[in-house]
Coordinates of N, CA and C in Angstrom, one line a residue:
X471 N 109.8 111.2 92.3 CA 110.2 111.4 93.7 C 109.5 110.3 94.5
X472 N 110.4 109.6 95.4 CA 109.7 108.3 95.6 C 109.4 108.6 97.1
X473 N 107.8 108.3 97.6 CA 106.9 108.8 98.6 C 108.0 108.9 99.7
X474 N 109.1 107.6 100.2 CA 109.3 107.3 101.3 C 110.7 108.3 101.9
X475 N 110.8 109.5 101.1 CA 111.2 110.8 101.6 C 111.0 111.5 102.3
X476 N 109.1 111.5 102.4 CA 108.4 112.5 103.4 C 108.9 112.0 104.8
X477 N 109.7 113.6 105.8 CA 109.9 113.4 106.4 C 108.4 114.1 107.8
X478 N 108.2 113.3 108.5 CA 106.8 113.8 109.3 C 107.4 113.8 111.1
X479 N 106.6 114.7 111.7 CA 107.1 115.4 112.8 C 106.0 116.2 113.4
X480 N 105.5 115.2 114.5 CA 104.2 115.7 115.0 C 104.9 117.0 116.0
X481 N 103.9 118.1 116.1 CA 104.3 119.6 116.7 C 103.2 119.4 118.1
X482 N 102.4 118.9 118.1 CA 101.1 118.8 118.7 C 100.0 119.6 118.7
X483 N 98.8 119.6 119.4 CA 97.9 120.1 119.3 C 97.1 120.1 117.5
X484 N 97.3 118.6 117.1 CA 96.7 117.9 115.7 C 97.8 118.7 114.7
X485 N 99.0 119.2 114.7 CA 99.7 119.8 113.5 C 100.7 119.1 113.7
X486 N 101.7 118.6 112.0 CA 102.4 117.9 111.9 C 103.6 118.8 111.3
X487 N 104.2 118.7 111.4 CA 105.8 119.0 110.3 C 106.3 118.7 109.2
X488 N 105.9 118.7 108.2 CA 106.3 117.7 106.9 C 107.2 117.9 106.3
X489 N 108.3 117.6 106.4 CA 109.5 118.0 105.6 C 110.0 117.1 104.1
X490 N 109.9 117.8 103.4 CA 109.8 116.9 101.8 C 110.8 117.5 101.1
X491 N 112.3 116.5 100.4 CA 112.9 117.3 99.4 C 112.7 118.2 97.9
X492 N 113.2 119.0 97.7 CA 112.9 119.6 96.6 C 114.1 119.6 95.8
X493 N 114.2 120.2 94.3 CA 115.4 120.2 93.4 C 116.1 121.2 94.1
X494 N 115.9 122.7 94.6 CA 116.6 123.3 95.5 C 116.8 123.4 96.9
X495 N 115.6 123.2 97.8 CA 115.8 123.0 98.7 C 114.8 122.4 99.7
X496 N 114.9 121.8 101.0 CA 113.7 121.3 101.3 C 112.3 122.1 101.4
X497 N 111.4 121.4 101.4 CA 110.1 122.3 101.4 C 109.6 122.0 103.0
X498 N 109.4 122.8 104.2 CA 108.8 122.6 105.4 C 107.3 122.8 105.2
X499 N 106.5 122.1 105.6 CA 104.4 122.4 105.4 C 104.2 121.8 106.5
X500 N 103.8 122.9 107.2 CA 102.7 122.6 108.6 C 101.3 121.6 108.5
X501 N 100.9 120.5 108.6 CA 99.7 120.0 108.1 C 98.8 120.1 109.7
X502 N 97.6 120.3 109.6 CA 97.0 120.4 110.7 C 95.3 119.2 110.4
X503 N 95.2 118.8 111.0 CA 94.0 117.1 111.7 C 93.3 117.8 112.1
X504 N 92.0 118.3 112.0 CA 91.1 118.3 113.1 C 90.4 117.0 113.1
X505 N 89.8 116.8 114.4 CA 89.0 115.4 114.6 C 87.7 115.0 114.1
X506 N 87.0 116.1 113.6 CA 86.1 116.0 112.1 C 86.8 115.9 111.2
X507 N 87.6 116.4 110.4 CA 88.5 115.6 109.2 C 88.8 114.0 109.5
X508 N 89.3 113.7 110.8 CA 89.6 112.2 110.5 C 88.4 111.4 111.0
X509 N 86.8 111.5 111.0 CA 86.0 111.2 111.1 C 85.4 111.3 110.1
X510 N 85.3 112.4 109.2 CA 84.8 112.3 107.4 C 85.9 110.9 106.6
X511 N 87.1 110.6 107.2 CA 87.9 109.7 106.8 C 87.8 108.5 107.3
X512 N 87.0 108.3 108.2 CA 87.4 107.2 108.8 C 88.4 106.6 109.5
X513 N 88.9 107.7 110.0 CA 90.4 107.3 110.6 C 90.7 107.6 111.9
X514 N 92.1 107.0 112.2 CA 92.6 107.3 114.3 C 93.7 107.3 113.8
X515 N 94.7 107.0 112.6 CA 96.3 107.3 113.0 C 96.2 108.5 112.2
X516 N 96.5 109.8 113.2 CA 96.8 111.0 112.2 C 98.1 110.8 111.5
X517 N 99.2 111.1 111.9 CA 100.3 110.3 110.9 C 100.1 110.1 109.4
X518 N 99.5 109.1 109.7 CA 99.2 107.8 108.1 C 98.4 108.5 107.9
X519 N 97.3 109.6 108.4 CA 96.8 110.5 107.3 C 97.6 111.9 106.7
X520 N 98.4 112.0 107.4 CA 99.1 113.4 106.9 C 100.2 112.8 105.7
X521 N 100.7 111.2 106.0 CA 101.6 111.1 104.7 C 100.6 110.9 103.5
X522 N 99.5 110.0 103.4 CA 99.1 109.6 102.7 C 98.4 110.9 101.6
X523 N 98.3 111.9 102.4 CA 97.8 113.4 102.1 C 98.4 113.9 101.3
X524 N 99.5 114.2 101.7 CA 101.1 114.4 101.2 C 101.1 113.9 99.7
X525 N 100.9 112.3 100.0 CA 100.8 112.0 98.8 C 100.3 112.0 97.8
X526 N 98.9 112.4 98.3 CA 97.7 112.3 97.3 C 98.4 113.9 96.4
X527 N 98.4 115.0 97.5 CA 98.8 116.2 96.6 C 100.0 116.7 96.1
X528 N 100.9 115.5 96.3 CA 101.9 115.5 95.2 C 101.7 114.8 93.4
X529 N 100.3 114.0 93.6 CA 99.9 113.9 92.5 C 99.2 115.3 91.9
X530 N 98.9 116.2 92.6 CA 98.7 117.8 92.0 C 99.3 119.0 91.9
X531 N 100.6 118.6 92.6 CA 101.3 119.7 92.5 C 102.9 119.4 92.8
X532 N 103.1 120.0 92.2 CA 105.0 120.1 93.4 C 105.4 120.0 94.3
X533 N 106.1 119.5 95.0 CA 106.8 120.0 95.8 C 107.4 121.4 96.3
X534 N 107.6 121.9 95.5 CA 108.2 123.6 95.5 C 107.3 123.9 95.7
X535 N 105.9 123.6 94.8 CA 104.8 124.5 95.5 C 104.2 124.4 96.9
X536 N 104.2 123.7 97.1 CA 103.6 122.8 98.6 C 103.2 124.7 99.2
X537 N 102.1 124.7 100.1 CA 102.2 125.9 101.1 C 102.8 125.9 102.0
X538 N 103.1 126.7 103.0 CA 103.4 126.5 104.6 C 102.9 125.9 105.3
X539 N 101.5 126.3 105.0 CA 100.6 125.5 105.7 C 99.3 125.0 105.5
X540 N 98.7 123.6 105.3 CA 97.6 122.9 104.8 C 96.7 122.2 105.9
X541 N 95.7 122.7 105.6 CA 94.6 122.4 107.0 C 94.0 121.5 105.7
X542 N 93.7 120.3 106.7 CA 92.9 118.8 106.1 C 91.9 119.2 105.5
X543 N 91.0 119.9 106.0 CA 89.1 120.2 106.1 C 89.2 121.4 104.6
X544 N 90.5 121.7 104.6 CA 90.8 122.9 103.4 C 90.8 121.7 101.9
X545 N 91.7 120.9 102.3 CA 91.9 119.9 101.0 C 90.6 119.1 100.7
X546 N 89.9 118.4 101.8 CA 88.8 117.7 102.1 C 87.4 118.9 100.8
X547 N 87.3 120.2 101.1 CA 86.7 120.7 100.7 C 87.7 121.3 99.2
X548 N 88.6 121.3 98.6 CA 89.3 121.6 97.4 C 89.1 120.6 96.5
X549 N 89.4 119.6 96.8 CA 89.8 118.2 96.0 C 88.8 117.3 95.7
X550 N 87.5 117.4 94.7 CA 86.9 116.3 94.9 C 86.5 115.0 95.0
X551 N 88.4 114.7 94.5 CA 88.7 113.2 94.6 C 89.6 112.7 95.9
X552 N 89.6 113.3 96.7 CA 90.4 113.3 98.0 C 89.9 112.2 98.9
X553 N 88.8 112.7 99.1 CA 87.8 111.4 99.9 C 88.1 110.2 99.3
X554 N 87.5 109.5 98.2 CA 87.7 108.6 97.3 C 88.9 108.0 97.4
X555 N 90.0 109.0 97.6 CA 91.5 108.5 96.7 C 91.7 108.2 98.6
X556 N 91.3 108.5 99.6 CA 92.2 107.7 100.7 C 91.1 107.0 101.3
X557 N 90.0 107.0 100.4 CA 89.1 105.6 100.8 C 90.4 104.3 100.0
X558 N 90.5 104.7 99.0 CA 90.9 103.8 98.0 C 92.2 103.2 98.5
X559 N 93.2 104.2 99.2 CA 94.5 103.8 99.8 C 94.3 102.4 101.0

């Protein structure tokens, strides 16, 4: 599945829209920024961290699986190569 699918759609108040295809149907996941997550990141474009996120946990799971909804500071604490891997991006 090639990354440049993810469709993203800021809601506001730091929550994004992610809309990604699936083999049956799209997958909708609410992603939510707080401003300590993009400070453990080093970052200011939430955006480019919600796709780049996306991406990272499509290298661990599905699409089909995806949740409804994924809080950063949840993955940040799940993934112990998460940091690393969007240092690395």
């Amino acid at each position: 599945m090639a990354d440049d699918d993810i469709e993203i759609d800021a809601q506001g108040d730091n929550t994004y829209l992610v809309v990604q295809p699936s083999e049956l149907e799209d997958v909708r996941t609410y992603v939510t920024v707080t401003p300590e997550a993009l400070d453990r990141l080093g970052a200011d474009d939430e955006e480019d961290v919600v796709r780049r996120t996306v991406v990272f946990l499509r290298r661990h799971q599905e699409v089909a699986d995806f949740p409804e909804v994924i809080d950063l500071d949840d993955v940040i604490a799940g993934y112990d190569d998460y940091l690393e891997a969007m240092a690395a991006d």
